Short mmCIF file of C-alpha atoms in Angstrom, two decimals:
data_model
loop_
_atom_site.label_atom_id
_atom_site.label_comp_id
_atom_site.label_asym_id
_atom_site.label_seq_id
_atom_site.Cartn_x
_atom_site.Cartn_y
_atom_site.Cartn_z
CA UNK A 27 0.00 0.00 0.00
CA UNK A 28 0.99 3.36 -0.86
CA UNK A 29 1.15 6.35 1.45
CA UNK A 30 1.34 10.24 -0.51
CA UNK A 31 1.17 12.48 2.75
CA UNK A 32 2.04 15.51 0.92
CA UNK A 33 -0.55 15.34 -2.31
CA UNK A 34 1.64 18.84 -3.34
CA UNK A 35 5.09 17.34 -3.37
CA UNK A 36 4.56 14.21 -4.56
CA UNK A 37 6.08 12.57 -7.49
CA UNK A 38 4.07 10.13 -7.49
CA UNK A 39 1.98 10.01 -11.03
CA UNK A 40 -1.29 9.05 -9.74
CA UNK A 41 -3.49 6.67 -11.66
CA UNK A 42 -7.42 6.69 -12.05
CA UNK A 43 -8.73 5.71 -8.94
CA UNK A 44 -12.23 4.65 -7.14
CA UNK A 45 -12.03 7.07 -3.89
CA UNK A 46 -13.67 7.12 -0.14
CA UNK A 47 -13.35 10.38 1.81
CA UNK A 48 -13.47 10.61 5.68
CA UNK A 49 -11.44 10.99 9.12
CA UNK A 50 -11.93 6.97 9.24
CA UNK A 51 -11.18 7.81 12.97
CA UNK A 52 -11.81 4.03 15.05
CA UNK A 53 -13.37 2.36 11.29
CA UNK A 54 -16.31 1.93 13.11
CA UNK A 55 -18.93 0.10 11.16
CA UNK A 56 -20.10 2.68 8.58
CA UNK A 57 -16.16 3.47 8.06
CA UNK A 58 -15.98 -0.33 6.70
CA UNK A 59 -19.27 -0.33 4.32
CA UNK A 60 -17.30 2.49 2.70
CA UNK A 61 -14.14 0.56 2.43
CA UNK A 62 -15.50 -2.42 1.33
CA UNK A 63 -17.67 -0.95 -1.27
CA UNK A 64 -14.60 0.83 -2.46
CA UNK A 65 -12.85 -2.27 -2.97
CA UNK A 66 -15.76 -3.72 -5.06
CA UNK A 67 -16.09 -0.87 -7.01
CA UNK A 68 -12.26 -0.99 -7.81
CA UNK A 69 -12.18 -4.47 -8.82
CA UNK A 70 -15.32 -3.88 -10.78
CA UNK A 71 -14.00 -1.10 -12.63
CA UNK A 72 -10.21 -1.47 -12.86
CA UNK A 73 -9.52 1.51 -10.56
CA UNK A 74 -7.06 1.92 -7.59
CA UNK A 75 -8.91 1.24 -4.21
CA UNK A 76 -8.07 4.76 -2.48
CA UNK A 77 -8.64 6.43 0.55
CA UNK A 78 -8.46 10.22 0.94
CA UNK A 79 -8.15 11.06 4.47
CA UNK A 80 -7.06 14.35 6.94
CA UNK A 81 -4.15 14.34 9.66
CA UNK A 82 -4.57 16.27 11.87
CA UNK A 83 -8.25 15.82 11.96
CA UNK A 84 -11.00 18.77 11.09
CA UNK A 85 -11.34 18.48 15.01
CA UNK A 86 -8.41 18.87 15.75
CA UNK A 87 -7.80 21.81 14.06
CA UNK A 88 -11.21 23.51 14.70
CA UNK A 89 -9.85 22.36 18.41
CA UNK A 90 -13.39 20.81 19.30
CA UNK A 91 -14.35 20.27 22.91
CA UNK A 92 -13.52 16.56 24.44
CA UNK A 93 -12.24 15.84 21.06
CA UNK A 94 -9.43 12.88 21.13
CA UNK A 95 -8.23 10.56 18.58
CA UNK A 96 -9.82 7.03 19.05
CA UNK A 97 -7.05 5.35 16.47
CA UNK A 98 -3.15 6.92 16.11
CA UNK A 99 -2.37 7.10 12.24
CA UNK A 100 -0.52 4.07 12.12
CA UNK A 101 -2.98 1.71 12.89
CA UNK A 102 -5.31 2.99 10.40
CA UNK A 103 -3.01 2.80 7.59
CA UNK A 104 -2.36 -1.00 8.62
CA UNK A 105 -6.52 -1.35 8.80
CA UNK A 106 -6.97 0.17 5.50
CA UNK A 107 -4.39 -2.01 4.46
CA UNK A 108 -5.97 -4.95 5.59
CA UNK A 109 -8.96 -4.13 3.67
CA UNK A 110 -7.41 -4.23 0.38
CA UNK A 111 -6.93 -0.39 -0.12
CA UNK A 112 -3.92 0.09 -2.32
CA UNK A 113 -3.12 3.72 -1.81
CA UNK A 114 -3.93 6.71 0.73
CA UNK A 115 -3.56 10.52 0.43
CA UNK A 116 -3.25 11.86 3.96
CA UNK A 117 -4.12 15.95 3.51
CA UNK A 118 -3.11 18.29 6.26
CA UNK A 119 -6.13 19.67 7.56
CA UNK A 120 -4.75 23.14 8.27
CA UNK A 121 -5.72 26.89 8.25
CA UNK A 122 -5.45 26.86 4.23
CA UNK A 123 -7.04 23.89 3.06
CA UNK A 124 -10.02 24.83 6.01
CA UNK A 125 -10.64 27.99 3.60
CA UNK A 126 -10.56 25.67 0.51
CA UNK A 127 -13.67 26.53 -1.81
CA UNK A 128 -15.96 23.53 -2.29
CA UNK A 129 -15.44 24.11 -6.00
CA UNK A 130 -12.14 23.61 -5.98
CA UNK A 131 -11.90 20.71 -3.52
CA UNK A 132 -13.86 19.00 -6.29
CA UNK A 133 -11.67 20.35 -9.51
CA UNK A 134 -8.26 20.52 -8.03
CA UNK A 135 -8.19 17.93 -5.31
CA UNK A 136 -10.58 15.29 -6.30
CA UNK A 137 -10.38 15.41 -10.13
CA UNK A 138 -6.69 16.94 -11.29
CA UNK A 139 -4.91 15.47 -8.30
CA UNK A 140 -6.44 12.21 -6.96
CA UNK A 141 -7.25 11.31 -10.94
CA UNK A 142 -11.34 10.67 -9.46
CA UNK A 143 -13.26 8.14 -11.44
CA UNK A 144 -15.67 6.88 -8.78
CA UNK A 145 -16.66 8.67 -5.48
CA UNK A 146 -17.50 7.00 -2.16
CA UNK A 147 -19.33 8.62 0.53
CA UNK A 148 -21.58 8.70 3.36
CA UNK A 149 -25.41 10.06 2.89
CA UNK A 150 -24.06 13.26 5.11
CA UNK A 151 -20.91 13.66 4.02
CA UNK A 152 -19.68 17.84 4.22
CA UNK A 153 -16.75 19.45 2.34
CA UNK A 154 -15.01 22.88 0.98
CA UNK A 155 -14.75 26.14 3.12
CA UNK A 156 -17.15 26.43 6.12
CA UNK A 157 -18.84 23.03 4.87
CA UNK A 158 -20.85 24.32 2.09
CA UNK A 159 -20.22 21.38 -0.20
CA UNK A 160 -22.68 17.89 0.15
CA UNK A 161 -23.99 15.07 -1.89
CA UNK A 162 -25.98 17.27 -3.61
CA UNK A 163 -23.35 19.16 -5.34
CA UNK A 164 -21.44 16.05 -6.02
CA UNK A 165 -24.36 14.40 -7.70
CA UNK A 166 -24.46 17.39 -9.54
CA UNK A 167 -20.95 16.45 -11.36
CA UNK A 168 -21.92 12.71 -11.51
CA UNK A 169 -24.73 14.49 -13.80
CA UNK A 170 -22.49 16.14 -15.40
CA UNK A 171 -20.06 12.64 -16.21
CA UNK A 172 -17.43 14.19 -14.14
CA UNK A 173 -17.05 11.45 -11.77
CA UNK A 174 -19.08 7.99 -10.82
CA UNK A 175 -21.02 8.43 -7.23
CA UNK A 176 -22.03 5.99 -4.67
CA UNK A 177 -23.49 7.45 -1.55
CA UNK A 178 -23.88 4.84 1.50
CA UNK A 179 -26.94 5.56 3.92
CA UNK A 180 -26.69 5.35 7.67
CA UNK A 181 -24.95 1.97 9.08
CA UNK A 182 -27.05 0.74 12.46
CA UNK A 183 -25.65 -1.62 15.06
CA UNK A 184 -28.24 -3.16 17.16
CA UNK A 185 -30.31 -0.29 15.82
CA UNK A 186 -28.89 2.51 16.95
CA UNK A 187 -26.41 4.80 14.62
CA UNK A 188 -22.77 4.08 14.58
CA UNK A 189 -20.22 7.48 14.76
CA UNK A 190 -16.80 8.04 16.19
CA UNK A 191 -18.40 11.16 18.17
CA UNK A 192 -20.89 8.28 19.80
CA UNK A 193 -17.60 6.09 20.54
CA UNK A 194 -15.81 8.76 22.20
CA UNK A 195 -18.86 9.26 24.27
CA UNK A 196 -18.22 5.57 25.45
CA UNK A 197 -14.88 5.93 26.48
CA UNK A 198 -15.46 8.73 28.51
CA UNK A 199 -18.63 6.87 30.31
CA UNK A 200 -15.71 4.51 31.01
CA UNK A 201 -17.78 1.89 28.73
CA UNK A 202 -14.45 0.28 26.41
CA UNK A 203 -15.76 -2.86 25.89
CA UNK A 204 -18.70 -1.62 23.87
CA UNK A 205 -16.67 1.01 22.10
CA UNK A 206 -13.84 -1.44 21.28
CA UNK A 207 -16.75 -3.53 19.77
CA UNK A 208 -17.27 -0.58 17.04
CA UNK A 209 -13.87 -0.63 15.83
CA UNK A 210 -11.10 -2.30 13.43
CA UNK A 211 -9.09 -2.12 16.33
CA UNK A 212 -9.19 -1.78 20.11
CA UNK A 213 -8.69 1.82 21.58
CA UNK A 214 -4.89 2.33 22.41
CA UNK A 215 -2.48 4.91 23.16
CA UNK A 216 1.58 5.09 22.48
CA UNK A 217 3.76 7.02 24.81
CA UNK A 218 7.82 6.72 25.86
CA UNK A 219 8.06 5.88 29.45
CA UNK A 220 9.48 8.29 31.33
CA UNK A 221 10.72 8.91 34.92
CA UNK A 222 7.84 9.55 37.61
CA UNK A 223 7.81 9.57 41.46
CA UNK A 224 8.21 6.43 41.76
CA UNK A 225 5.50 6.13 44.20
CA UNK A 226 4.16 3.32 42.82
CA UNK A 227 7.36 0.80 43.49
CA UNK A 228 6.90 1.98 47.15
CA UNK A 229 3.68 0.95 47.09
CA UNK A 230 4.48 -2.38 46.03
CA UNK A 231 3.13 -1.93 42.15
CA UNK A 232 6.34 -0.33 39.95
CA UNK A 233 4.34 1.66 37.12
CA UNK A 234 5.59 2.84 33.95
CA UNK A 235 4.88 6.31 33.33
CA UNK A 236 3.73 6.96 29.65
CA UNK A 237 4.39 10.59 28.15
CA UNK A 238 1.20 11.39 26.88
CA UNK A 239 1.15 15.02 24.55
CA UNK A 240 -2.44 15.50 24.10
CA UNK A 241 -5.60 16.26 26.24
CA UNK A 242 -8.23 12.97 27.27
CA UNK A 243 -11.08 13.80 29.38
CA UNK A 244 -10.69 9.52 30.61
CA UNK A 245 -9.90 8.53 34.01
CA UNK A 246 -9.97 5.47 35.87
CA UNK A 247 -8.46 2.33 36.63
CA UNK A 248 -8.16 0.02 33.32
CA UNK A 249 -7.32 -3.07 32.61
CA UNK A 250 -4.64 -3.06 29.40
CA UNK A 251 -2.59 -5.04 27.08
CA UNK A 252 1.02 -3.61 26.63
CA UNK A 253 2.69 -4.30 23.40
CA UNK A 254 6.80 -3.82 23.97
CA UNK A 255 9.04 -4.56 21.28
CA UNK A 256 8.29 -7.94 20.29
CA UNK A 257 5.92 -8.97 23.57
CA UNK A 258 2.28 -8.88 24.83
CA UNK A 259 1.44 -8.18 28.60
CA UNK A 260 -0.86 -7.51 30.38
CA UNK A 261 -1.59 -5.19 33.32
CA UNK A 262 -3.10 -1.92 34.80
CA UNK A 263 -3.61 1.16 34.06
CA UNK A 264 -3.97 4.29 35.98
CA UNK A 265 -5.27 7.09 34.33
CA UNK A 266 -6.06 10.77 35.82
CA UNK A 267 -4.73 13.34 38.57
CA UNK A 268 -3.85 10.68 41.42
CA UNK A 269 -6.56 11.94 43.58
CA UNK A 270 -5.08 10.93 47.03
CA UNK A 271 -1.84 12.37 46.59
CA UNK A 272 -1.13 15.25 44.02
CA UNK A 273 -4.83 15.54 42.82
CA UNK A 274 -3.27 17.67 39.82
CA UNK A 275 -1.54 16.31 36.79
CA UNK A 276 -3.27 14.00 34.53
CA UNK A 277 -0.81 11.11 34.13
CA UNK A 278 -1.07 8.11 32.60
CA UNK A 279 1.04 4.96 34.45
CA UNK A 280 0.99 0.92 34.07
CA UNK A 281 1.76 -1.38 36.04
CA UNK A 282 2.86 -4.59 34.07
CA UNK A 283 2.02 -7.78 35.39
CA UNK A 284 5.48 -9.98 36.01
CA UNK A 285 7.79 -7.51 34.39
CA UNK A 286 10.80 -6.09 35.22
CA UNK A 287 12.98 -5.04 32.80
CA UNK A 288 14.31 -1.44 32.53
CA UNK A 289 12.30 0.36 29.95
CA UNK A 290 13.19 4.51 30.59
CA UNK A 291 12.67 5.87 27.47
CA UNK A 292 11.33 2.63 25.23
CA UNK A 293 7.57 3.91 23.70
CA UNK A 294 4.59 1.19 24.62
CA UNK A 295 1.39 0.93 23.14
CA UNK A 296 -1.32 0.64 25.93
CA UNK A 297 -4.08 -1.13 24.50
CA UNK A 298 -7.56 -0.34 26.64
CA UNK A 299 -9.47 -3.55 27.03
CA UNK A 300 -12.09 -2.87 30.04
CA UNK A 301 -12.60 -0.52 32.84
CA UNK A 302 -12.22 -1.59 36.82
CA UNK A 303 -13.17 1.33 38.64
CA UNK A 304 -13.18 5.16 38.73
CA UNK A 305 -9.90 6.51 40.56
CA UNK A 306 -11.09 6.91 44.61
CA UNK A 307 -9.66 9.24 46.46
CA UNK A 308 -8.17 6.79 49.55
CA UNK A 309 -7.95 8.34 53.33
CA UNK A 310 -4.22 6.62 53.36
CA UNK A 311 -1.59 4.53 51.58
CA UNK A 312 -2.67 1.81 53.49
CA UNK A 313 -5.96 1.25 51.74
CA UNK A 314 -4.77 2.69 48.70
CA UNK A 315 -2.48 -1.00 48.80
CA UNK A 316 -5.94 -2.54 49.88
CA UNK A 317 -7.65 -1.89 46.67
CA UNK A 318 -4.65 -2.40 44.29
CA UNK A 319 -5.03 -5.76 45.74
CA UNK A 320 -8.53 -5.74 44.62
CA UNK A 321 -7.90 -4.54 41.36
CA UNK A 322 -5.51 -6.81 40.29
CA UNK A 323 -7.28 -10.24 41.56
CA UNK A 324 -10.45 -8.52 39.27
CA UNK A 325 -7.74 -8.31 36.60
CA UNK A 326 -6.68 -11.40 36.61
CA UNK A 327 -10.14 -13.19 37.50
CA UNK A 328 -10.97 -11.22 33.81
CA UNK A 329 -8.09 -12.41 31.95
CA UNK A 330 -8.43 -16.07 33.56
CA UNK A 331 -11.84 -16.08 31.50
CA UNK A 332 -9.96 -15.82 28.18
CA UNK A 333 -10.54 -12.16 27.79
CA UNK A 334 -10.88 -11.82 23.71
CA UNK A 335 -9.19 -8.87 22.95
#
């Protein structure tokens, strides 16, 4: 699979491709029917299964409230790859293409650049400068034999309407199981550990403190899988402002189950599987110990039931 993340600089000479457009942020279930009927459509017509996607995010530019990524840009490429999508144009959403008209979204990005033959989008898809540009318009230029057009309509899971604004919602009720249900892959974070208090060794539970950059409104006590190098563990996860000591920074630490090994400065990915508790702000150390206890027999008594991850 092919990666262009500068469209601009590329030297790439583009061929005529069948293309979905989104944030494909989680590839929740409506994310897939447009994958998969890109990939039909490709085959069908001899075009190159593409995906045109944004990092950063509309969100994250527009800096929208309790906005956080649900999937880091590496794991979607290796989704989409999965799939059978042979090539993806990551844009920059940025100050300049935000003021892009919706006119020339369609002639200079989809058409001269990307080489459009067939379109794939959701029934509510939005595009150009201050979102002027919808189905509408592009089944306007399908009219006009500009470009093929397939617009999906609204993907349902038990019912009720799949988004990733309705799977962040999950995480933050603490509710991962059902949101990692939604998606290609499981919610996860990667970080560098770095050098903390060390409270927890005194404690009896060494944690690895992960350098986190960006803002999650998520706290809690999690169970996690911790992929290092070449190894799976397992452990838990303490995420928020340490309520009965600091009560300030928002940290995020692990302890790994029957590990030891130095790891300052190594990057982990912390892969959320379920939530134990909400963080509990303990009178004293003592039965702060007391419910680590707890917390890890729960842990274990969850991954003793052949926890599918």
């Amino acid at each position: 699979m092919i990666v262009i993340e500068n469209i601009n600089k590329s030297d790439n000479s583009l061929k005529e491709a069948c293309v979905a457009i989104g944030n494909f942020d989680g590839i929740h279930q409506g994310h897939k029917s447009l994958i998969e009927e890109t990939i039909v459509i490709s085959k069908k017509k001899n075009l190159v299964p593409t995906i045109l996607t944004f990092d950063p995010m509309p969100e994250e530019h527009f800096n929208s409230n309790g906005f956080f990524r649900l999937m880091d840009m590496y794991d979607k490429y290796k989704a989409f790859e999965s799939f059978g999508i042979e090539q993806v144009i990551t844009i920059p959403f940025d100050k300049k293409f935000s003021e892009l008209t919706k006119d020339l979204f369609i002639e200079n990005i989809l058409v001269k650049k990307l080489m459009t033959k067939h379109l794939v989008v959701g029934y509510d898809f939005k595009f150009g400068n201050k979102r002027l540009g919808d189905v509408n318009l592009l089944k306007l230029h399908r009219d006009k034999g500009i470009f093929d057009l397939s617009v999906l309509d609204l993907v349902t899971v038990s019912g009720e309407k799949v988004s990733s604004r309705d799977i962040r919602k999950l995480i933050n009720k603490g509710n991962i199981r059902d949101a990692n249900k939604l998606m290609a892959a499981p919610f996860s974070l990667s970080g560098k550990v770095i050098h903390g208090e060390k409270r927890g060794r005194e404690l009896g539970y060494p944690t690895a403190n992960i350098e986190i950059y960006n803002s999650y409104p998520i706290n809690g006590i999690f169970l996690v899988s911790i992929l290092f190098e070449d190894k799976k563990l397992y452990g838990l996860a303490s995420w928020g402002n340490k309520p009965t000591f600091s009560g300030e920074d928002h940290v995020l630490e692990v302890n790994i189950f029957n590990f030891e090994s130095d790891i300052y400065n190594k990057y982990l990915k912390i892969i959320f599987i379920d939530k134990i508790r909400d963080q509990i702000k303990f009178n004293d150390k003592n039965e702060l110990i007391e419910q680590m206890h707890e917390d890890k027999k729960l842990a274990e008594n969850l991954l003793g039931k052949s926890y599918e991850l």
